[in-house]
């Protein structure tokens, strides 16, 4: 069975939710501890949401120095699929696995909402079960969710098709170019602010086409990586 590691840092909140999403998708979740540099032979890694190390200095700034991240960075460079969700996205930017940075929401308030996204890139390890141009709904909850980068970096991301998701209609945090998620050049590392692990089971996710609480768009992130790994 495919093994997907879920990292826990001090202050991580959504590791159990991410592990459940992995299990619902049909893989085996493997707990990875921030102070352990052993990835235990996992086939992919999820960096879940929360407030790692209390978000001191900047969100994700201390986590990048955790022993587990040394191994994640090395393995990602060799093609290991890595998904960073919310705080995990922040850790990926701080670790320079993804370009840009995350800063306070432009309205300086915490935001929690069901968020519509447009799938811009369905060729990454974590998005192959989506359709380019498709609109999906994923829960969003963040305080440091504004994606920023210099003009040259934004142009490169656009030109190379590395914007993976955009906010649809409402930009909830002021992110440049309405960016909700990006990937690395190889497409094995993806980061996004919304939380797909909260939209994997009917009855518990956002509203869907079949009615209230039926949305399961988040599940396809995890089935996508299984499809990628199986080939």
PDB file of C-alpha atoms in Angstrom:
ATOM      1  CA  UNK A   1       0.000   0.000   0.000  1.00  0.00           C
ATOM      2  CA  UNK A   2       1.173   3.524  -0.818  1.00  0.00           C
ATOM      3  CA  UNK A   3       2.579   5.267   2.265  1.00  0.00           C
ATOM      4  CA  UNK A   4       2.065   9.016   2.649  1.00  0.00           C
ATOM      5  CA  UNK A   5       3.848  10.799   5.465  1.00  0.00           C
ATOM      6  CA  UNK A   6       2.094  13.536   7.447  1.00  0.00           C
ATOM      7  CA  UNK A   7       4.440  15.833   9.366  1.00  0.00           C
ATOM      8  CA  UNK A   8       3.629  17.129  12.843  1.00  0.00           C
ATOM      9  CA  UNK A   9       5.364  20.277  14.090  1.00  0.00           C
ATOM     10  CA  UNK A  10       4.742  21.898  17.483  1.00  0.00           C
ATOM     11  CA  UNK A  11       1.552  23.860  16.842  1.00  0.00           C
ATOM     12  CA  UNK A  12       0.307  21.743  13.925  1.00  0.00           C
ATOM     13  CA  UNK A  13      -3.507  21.503  14.003  1.00  0.00           C
ATOM     14  CA  UNK A  14      -4.595  19.518  10.979  1.00  0.00           C
ATOM     15  CA  UNK A  15      -2.289  16.504  10.943  1.00  0.00           C
ATOM     16  CA  UNK A  16      -5.048  14.095  11.989  1.00  0.00           C
ATOM     17  CA  UNK A  17      -7.391  15.501   9.357  1.00  0.00           C
ATOM     18  CA  UNK A  18      -4.680  15.097   6.714  1.00  0.00           C
ATOM     19  CA  UNK A  19      -4.009  11.539   7.856  1.00  0.00           C
ATOM     20  CA  UNK A  20      -7.708  10.750   7.602  1.00  0.00           C
ATOM     21  CA  UNK A  21      -7.829  12.192   4.090  1.00  0.00           C
ATOM     22  CA  UNK A  22      -4.918   9.961   3.110  1.00  0.00           C
ATOM     23  CA  UNK A  23      -6.742   6.953   4.549  1.00  0.00           C
ATOM     24  CA  UNK A  24     -10.036   7.819   2.827  1.00  0.00           C
ATOM     25  CA  UNK A  25      -8.168   8.088  -0.485  1.00  0.00           C
ATOM     26  CA  UNK A  26      -6.881   4.546  -0.044  1.00  0.00           C
ATOM     27  CA  UNK A  27      -3.314   5.057   1.171  1.00  0.00           C
ATOM     28  CA  UNK A  28      -1.580   4.442   4.491  1.00  0.00           C
ATOM     29  CA  UNK A  29      -0.809   7.580   6.514  1.00  0.00           C
ATOM     30  CA  UNK A  30       2.557   7.588   8.276  1.00  0.00           C
ATOM     31  CA  UNK A  31       3.190  10.026  11.121  1.00  0.00           C
ATOM     32  CA  UNK A  32       6.417  12.000  10.745  1.00  0.00           C
ATOM     33  CA  UNK A  33       7.815  13.974  13.691  1.00  0.00           C
ATOM     34  CA  UNK A  34       9.467  17.358  13.188  1.00  0.00           C
ATOM     35  CA  UNK A  35      12.564  16.407  15.198  1.00  0.00           C
ATOM     36  CA  UNK A  36      13.177  13.152  13.291  1.00  0.00           C
ATOM     37  CA  UNK A  37      15.005  13.316   9.965  1.00  0.00           C
ATOM     38  CA  UNK A  38      13.878   9.815   8.980  1.00  0.00           C
ATOM     39  CA  UNK A  39      11.047   9.842   6.427  1.00  0.00           C
ATOM     40  CA  UNK A  40      10.443   6.124   7.029  1.00  0.00           C
ATOM     41  CA  UNK A  41      10.417   5.252   3.332  1.00  0.00           C
ATOM     42  CA  UNK A  42       7.192   7.125   2.548  1.00  0.00           C
ATOM     43  CA  UNK A  43       6.113   7.630  -1.048  1.00  0.00           C
ATOM     44  CA  UNK A  44       4.902  11.221  -0.571  1.00  0.00           C
ATOM     45  CA  UNK A  45       4.706  13.840   2.184  1.00  0.00           C
ATOM     46  CA  UNK A  46       1.996  16.212   3.379  1.00  0.00           C
ATOM     47  CA  UNK A  47       2.865  19.294   5.429  1.00  0.00           C
ATOM     48  CA  UNK A  48      -0.476  20.101   7.120  1.00  0.00           C
ATOM     49  CA  UNK A  49      -1.967  23.311   8.432  1.00  0.00           C
ATOM     50  CA  UNK A  50      -1.659  24.940  11.835  1.00  0.00           C
ATOM     51  CA  UNK A  51       0.644  27.408  13.553  1.00  0.00           C
ATOM     52  CA  UNK A  52       3.981  25.606  13.646  1.00  0.00           C
ATOM     53  CA  UNK A  53       6.257  26.867  16.404  1.00  0.00           C
ATOM     54  CA  UNK A  54       3.591  29.470  17.156  1.00  0.00           C
ATOM     55  CA  UNK A  55       4.283  31.277  13.850  1.00  0.00           C
ATOM     56  CA  UNK A  56       7.068  33.161  15.630  1.00  0.00           C
ATOM     57  CA  UNK A  57       9.251  35.380  13.414  1.00  0.00           C
ATOM     58  CA  UNK A  58       7.109  34.540  10.364  1.00  0.00           C
ATOM     59  CA  UNK A  59       4.720  31.713   9.619  1.00  0.00           C
ATOM     60  CA  UNK A  60       6.867  28.685   8.767  1.00  0.00           C
ATOM     61  CA  UNK A  61      10.172  30.489   9.361  1.00  0.00           C
ATOM     62  CA  UNK A  62      11.299  28.252  12.229  1.00  0.00           C
ATOM     63  CA  UNK A  63       9.862  25.046  10.780  1.00  0.00           C
ATOM     64  CA  UNK A  64      12.234  25.211   7.824  1.00  0.00           C
ATOM     65  CA  UNK A  65      15.081  24.383  10.235  1.00  0.00           C
ATOM     66  CA  UNK A  66      13.394  21.273  11.675  1.00  0.00           C
ATOM     67  CA  UNK A  67      15.370  18.060  11.036  1.00  0.00           C
ATOM     68  CA  UNK A  68      12.478  16.555   9.096  1.00  0.00           C
ATOM     69  CA  UNK A  69      12.584  19.428   6.607  1.00  0.00           C
ATOM     70  CA  UNK A  70      16.211  18.708   5.740  1.00  0.00           C
ATOM     71  CA  UNK A  71      15.068  15.296   4.575  1.00  0.00           C
ATOM     72  CA  UNK A  72      11.930  16.641   2.870  1.00  0.00           C
ATOM     73  CA  UNK A  73      13.915  19.215   0.892  1.00  0.00           C
ATOM     74  CA  UNK A  74      16.436  16.588  -0.196  1.00  0.00           C
ATOM     75  CA  UNK A  75      13.753  14.062  -1.156  1.00  0.00           C
ATOM     76  CA  UNK A  76      11.692  16.680  -3.002  1.00  0.00           C
ATOM     77  CA  UNK A  77      14.750  17.473  -5.081  1.00  0.00           C
ATOM     78  CA  UNK A  78      14.798  13.821  -6.094  1.00  0.00           C
ATOM     79  CA  UNK A  79      11.134  13.855  -7.109  1.00  0.00           C
ATOM     80  CA  UNK A  80       9.228  12.959  -3.933  1.00  0.00           C
ATOM     81  CA  UNK A  81       5.690  14.409  -4.120  1.00  0.00           C
ATOM     82  CA  UNK A  82       5.176  17.019  -1.391  1.00  0.00           C
ATOM     83  CA  UNK A  83       1.936  18.875  -0.604  1.00  0.00           C
ATOM     84  CA  UNK A  84       1.955  21.918   1.681  1.00  0.00           C
ATOM     85  CA  UNK A  85      -1.436  23.005   3.012  1.00  0.00           C
ATOM     86  CA  UNK A  86      -1.818  26.489   4.566  1.00  0.00           C
ATOM     87  CA  UNK A  87       0.968  26.526   7.172  1.00  0.00           C
ATOM     88  CA  UNK A  88       2.584  23.777   5.115  1.00  0.00           C
ATOM     89  CA  UNK A  89       2.565  26.132   2.109  1.00  0.00           C
ATOM     90  CA  UNK A  90       4.242  28.746   4.273  1.00  0.00           C
ATOM     91  CA  UNK A  91       6.892  26.198   5.294  1.00  0.00           C
ATOM     92  CA  UNK A  92       7.521  25.338   1.636  1.00  0.00           C
ATOM     93  CA  UNK A  93       8.147  28.979   0.733  1.00  0.00           C
ATOM     94  CA  UNK A  94      10.410  29.472   3.742  1.00  0.00           C
ATOM     95  CA  UNK A  95      12.312  26.307   2.751  1.00  0.00           C
ATOM     96  CA  UNK A  96      12.671  27.660  -0.816  1.00  0.00           C
ATOM     97  CA  UNK A  97      10.960  24.640  -2.288  1.00  0.00           C
ATOM     98  CA  UNK A  98       8.424  27.103  -3.673  1.00  0.00           C
ATOM     99  CA  UNK A  99       8.964  30.744  -4.679  1.00  0.00           C
ATOM    100  CA  UNK A 100       7.320  33.747  -3.076  1.00  0.00           C
ATOM    101  CA  UNK A 101       6.244  34.343   0.480  1.00  0.00           C
ATOM    102  CA  UNK A 102       3.147  34.458   2.673  1.00  0.00           C
ATOM    103  CA  UNK A 103       2.295  37.583   4.682  1.00  0.00           C
ATOM    104  CA  UNK A 104      -0.658  38.847   6.721  1.00  0.00           C
ATOM    105  CA  UNK A 105      -4.007  39.028   4.968  1.00  0.00           C
ATOM    106  CA  UNK A 106      -4.471  42.468   3.458  1.00  0.00           C
ATOM    107  CA  UNK A 107      -7.433  43.138   5.778  1.00  0.00           C
ATOM    108  CA  UNK A 108      -5.363  42.005   8.807  1.00  0.00           C
ATOM    109  CA  UNK A 109      -8.080  39.614   9.961  1.00  0.00           C
ATOM    110  CA  UNK A 110      -8.371  35.851  10.218  1.00  0.00           C
ATOM    111  CA  UNK A 111     -10.611  34.492   7.460  1.00  0.00           C
ATOM    112  CA  UNK A 112     -12.637  31.260   7.488  1.00  0.00           C
ATOM    113  CA  UNK A 113     -14.921  30.487   4.555  1.00  0.00           C
ATOM    114  CA  UNK A 114     -15.864  28.031   1.839  1.00  0.00           C
ATOM    115  CA  UNK A 115     -13.652  29.152  -1.010  1.00  0.00           C
ATOM    116  CA  UNK A 116     -14.198  28.718  -4.732  1.00  0.00           C
ATOM    117  CA  UNK A 117     -11.032  27.978  -6.692  1.00  0.00           C
ATOM    118  CA  UNK A 118     -10.188  27.636 -10.362  1.00  0.00           C
ATOM    119  CA  UNK A 119      -7.875  24.764 -11.295  1.00  0.00           C
ATOM    120  CA  UNK A 120      -5.166  26.306 -13.466  1.00  0.00           C
ATOM    121  CA  UNK A 121      -2.746  23.368 -13.703  1.00  0.00           C
ATOM    122  CA  UNK A 122      -3.861  19.746 -13.640  1.00  0.00           C
ATOM    123  CA  UNK A 123      -0.487  18.253 -14.568  1.00  0.00           C
ATOM    124  CA  UNK A 124       1.122  18.238 -11.121  1.00  0.00           C
ATOM    125  CA  UNK A 125       1.497  15.198  -8.895  1.00  0.00           C
ATOM    126  CA  UNK A 126      -1.363  16.448  -6.726  1.00  0.00           C
ATOM    127  CA  UNK A 127      -3.835  17.692  -9.369  1.00  0.00           C
ATOM    128  CA  UNK A 128      -3.985  15.126 -12.176  1.00  0.00           C
ATOM    129  CA  UNK A 129      -7.515  14.039 -11.194  1.00  0.00           C
ATOM    130  CA  UNK A 130      -8.820  17.567 -11.842  1.00  0.00           C
ATOM    131  CA  UNK A 131      -9.697  19.267 -15.130  1.00  0.00           C
ATOM    132  CA  UNK A 132      -7.966  22.482 -16.139  1.00  0.00           C
ATOM    133  CA  UNK A 133     -10.410  25.375 -15.785  1.00  0.00           C
ATOM    134  CA  UNK A 134     -12.608  23.443 -13.373  1.00  0.00           C
ATOM    135  CA  UNK A 135     -14.094  25.271 -10.387  1.00  0.00           C
ATOM    136  CA  UNK A 136     -13.942  23.538  -7.017  1.00  0.00           C
ATOM    137  CA  UNK A 137     -14.868  24.462  -3.437  1.00  0.00           C
ATOM    138  CA  UNK A 138     -12.395  23.974  -0.600  1.00  0.00           C
ATOM    139  CA  UNK A 139     -12.530  25.334   2.990  1.00  0.00           C
ATOM    140  CA  UNK A 140     -10.153  28.212   3.700  1.00  0.00           C
ATOM    141  CA  UNK A 141      -8.903  29.398   7.101  1.00  0.00           C
ATOM    142  CA  UNK A 142      -5.855  31.602   7.506  1.00  0.00           C
ATOM    143  CA  UNK A 143      -4.335  34.737   8.930  1.00  0.00           C
ATOM    144  CA  UNK A 144      -1.082  34.848   6.955  1.00  0.00           C
ATOM    145  CA  UNK A 145      -2.555  33.839   3.621  1.00  0.00           C
ATOM    146  CA  UNK A 146      -1.553  36.663   1.295  1.00  0.00           C
ATOM    147  CA  UNK A 147       0.773  35.289  -1.385  1.00  0.00           C
ATOM    148  CA  UNK A 148       3.371  37.820  -2.500  1.00  0.00           C
ATOM    149  CA  UNK A 149       6.306  37.753  -4.886  1.00  0.00           C
ATOM    150  CA  UNK A 150       8.224  40.259  -6.977  1.00  0.00           C
ATOM    151  CA  UNK A 151       7.095  41.044 -10.497  1.00  0.00           C
ATOM    152  CA  UNK A 152       9.750  38.866 -12.131  1.00  0.00           C
ATOM    153  CA  UNK A 153       8.795  35.839 -10.036  1.00  0.00           C
ATOM    154  CA  UNK A 154       5.089  36.325 -10.744  1.00  0.00           C
ATOM    155  CA  UNK A 155       5.801  36.613 -14.463  1.00  0.00           C
ATOM    156  CA  UNK A 156       7.885  33.441 -14.402  1.00  0.00           C
ATOM    157  CA  UNK A 157       5.156  31.521 -12.563  1.00  0.00           C
ATOM    158  CA  UNK A 158       2.572  32.668 -15.092  1.00  0.00           C
ATOM    159  CA  UNK A 159       4.773  31.969 -18.120  1.00  0.00           C
ATOM    160  CA  UNK A 160       5.725  28.489 -16.883  1.00  0.00           C
ATOM    161  CA  UNK A 161       2.174  27.508 -15.914  1.00  0.00           C
ATOM    162  CA  UNK A 162       3.124  27.101 -12.269  1.00  0.00           C
ATOM    163  CA  UNK A 163       0.064  28.843 -10.836  1.00  0.00           C
ATOM    164  CA  UNK A 164      -1.940  25.770  -9.829  1.00  0.00           C
ATOM    165  CA  UNK A 165      -5.021  27.403  -8.264  1.00  0.00           C
ATOM    166  CA  UNK A 166      -6.580  30.864  -8.274  1.00  0.00           C
ATOM    167  CA  UNK A 167      -9.271  32.311  -6.068  1.00  0.00           C
ATOM    168  CA  UNK A 168     -12.526  32.604  -7.986  1.00  0.00           C
ATOM    169  CA  UNK A 169     -14.626  35.799  -7.745  1.00  0.00           C
ATOM    170  CA  UNK A 170     -13.479  36.662  -4.192  1.00  0.00           C
ATOM    171  CA  UNK A 171      -9.816  37.100  -3.296  1.00  0.00           C
ATOM    172  CA  UNK A 172      -9.970  36.517   0.478  1.00  0.00           C
ATOM    173  CA  UNK A 173      -6.526  37.746   1.474  1.00  0.00           C
ATOM    174  CA  UNK A 174      -5.071  40.027  -1.208  1.00  0.00           C
ATOM    175  CA  UNK A 175      -2.822  37.428  -2.841  1.00  0.00           C
ATOM    176  CA  UNK A 176      -1.047  38.669  -5.959  1.00  0.00           C
ATOM    177  CA  UNK A 177      -2.706  37.553  -9.202  1.00  0.00           C
ATOM    178  CA  UNK A 178      -5.417  35.875  -7.091  1.00  0.00           C
ATOM    179  CA  UNK A 179      -2.958  33.030  -6.491  1.00  0.00           C
ATOM    180  CA  UNK A 180      -4.184  30.311  -4.131  1.00  0.00           C
ATOM    181  CA  UNK A 181      -1.524  27.717  -4.932  1.00  0.00           C
ATOM    182  CA  UNK A 182       1.680  27.203  -6.907  1.00  0.00           C
ATOM    183  CA  UNK A 183       4.055  24.369  -7.786  1.00  0.00           C
ATOM    184  CA  UNK A 184       7.755  23.912  -8.402  1.00  0.00           C
ATOM    185  CA  UNK A 185       9.160  23.521 -11.907  1.00  0.00           C
ATOM    186  CA  UNK A 186       9.005  19.716 -11.755  1.00  0.00           C
ATOM    187  CA  UNK A 187       5.394  19.674 -10.516  1.00  0.00           C
ATOM    188  CA  UNK A 188       6.037  17.311  -7.620  1.00  0.00           C
ATOM    189  CA  UNK A 189       5.823  20.057  -4.957  1.00  0.00           C
ATOM    190  CA  UNK A 190       2.529  21.916  -4.572  1.00  0.00           C
ATOM    191  CA  UNK A 191       1.477  24.448  -1.952  1.00  0.00           C
ATOM    192  CA  UNK A 192      -1.940  26.012  -1.435  1.00  0.00           C
ATOM    193  CA  UNK A 193      -3.690  27.984   1.280  1.00  0.00           C
ATOM    194  CA  UNK A 194      -7.143  26.299   1.278  1.00  0.00           C
ATOM    195  CA  UNK A 195      -7.584  22.982   3.101  1.00  0.00           C
ATOM    196  CA  UNK A 196      -8.448  19.990   0.872  1.00  0.00           C
ATOM    197  CA  UNK A 197      -8.278  17.607   3.841  1.00  0.00           C
ATOM    198  CA  UNK A 198     -11.501  19.193   5.132  1.00  0.00           C
ATOM    199  CA  UNK A 199     -13.427  18.282   1.978  1.00  0.00           C
ATOM    200  CA  UNK A 200     -13.032  14.526   1.524  1.00  0.00           C
ATOM    201  CA  UNK A 201     -16.242  13.000   2.925  1.00  0.00           C
ATOM    202  CA  UNK A 202     -19.931  13.704   2.264  1.00  0.00           C
ATOM    203  CA  UNK A 203     -21.584  15.213   5.310  1.00  0.00           C
ATOM    204  CA  UNK A 204     -18.472  16.996   6.554  1.00  0.00           C
ATOM    205  CA  UNK A 205     -17.176  19.150   3.711  1.00  0.00           C
ATOM    206  CA  UNK A 206     -18.505  22.313   2.060  1.00  0.00           C
ATOM    207  CA  UNK A 207     -21.744  22.464   0.106  1.00  0.00           C
ATOM    208  CA  UNK A 208     -21.634  20.481  -3.118  1.00  0.00           C
ATOM    209  CA  UNK A 209     -23.708  19.915  -6.240  1.00  0.00           C
ATOM    210  CA  UNK A 210     -25.744  17.236  -4.433  1.00  0.00           C
ATOM    211  CA  UNK A 211     -26.688  19.537  -1.572  1.00  0.00           C
ATOM    212  CA  UNK A 212     -25.426  20.872   1.769  1.00  0.00           C
ATOM    213  CA  UNK A 213     -22.194  19.366   3.097  1.00  0.00           C
ATOM    214  CA  UNK A 214     -21.732  17.050   0.132  1.00  0.00           C
ATOM    215  CA  UNK A 215     -18.587  18.631  -1.319  1.00  0.00           C
ATOM    216  CA  UNK A 216     -15.629  16.262  -1.642  1.00  0.00           C
ATOM    217  CA  UNK A 217     -13.396  18.177  -4.054  1.00  0.00           C
ATOM    218  CA  UNK A 218     -10.483  17.883  -1.649  1.00  0.00           C
ATOM    219  CA  UNK A 219     -10.313  14.109  -1.982  1.00  0.00           C
ATOM    220  CA  UNK A 220      -8.956  14.392  -5.499  1.00  0.00           C
ATOM    221  CA  UNK A 221      -5.719  15.926  -4.229  1.00  0.00           C
ATOM    222  CA  UNK A 222      -4.973  12.656  -2.491  1.00  0.00           C
ATOM    223  CA  UNK A 223      -6.258  10.346  -5.226  1.00  0.00           C
ATOM    224  CA  UNK A 224      -4.189  12.381  -7.691  1.00  0.00           C
ATOM    225  CA  UNK A 225      -0.937  11.596  -5.944  1.00  0.00           C
ATOM    226  CA  UNK A 226      -1.907   7.928  -5.723  1.00  0.00           C
ATOM    227  CA  UNK A 227      -2.475   7.933  -9.496  1.00  0.00           C
ATOM    228  CA  UNK A 228       0.879   9.646  -9.962  1.00  0.00           C
ATOM    229  CA  UNK A 229       2.732   7.128  -7.815  1.00  0.00           C
ATOM    230  CA  UNK A 230       1.053   4.092  -9.332  1.00  0.00           C
ATOM    231  CA  UNK A 231       1.744   5.450 -12.796  1.00  0.00           C
TER     232      UNK A 231
END
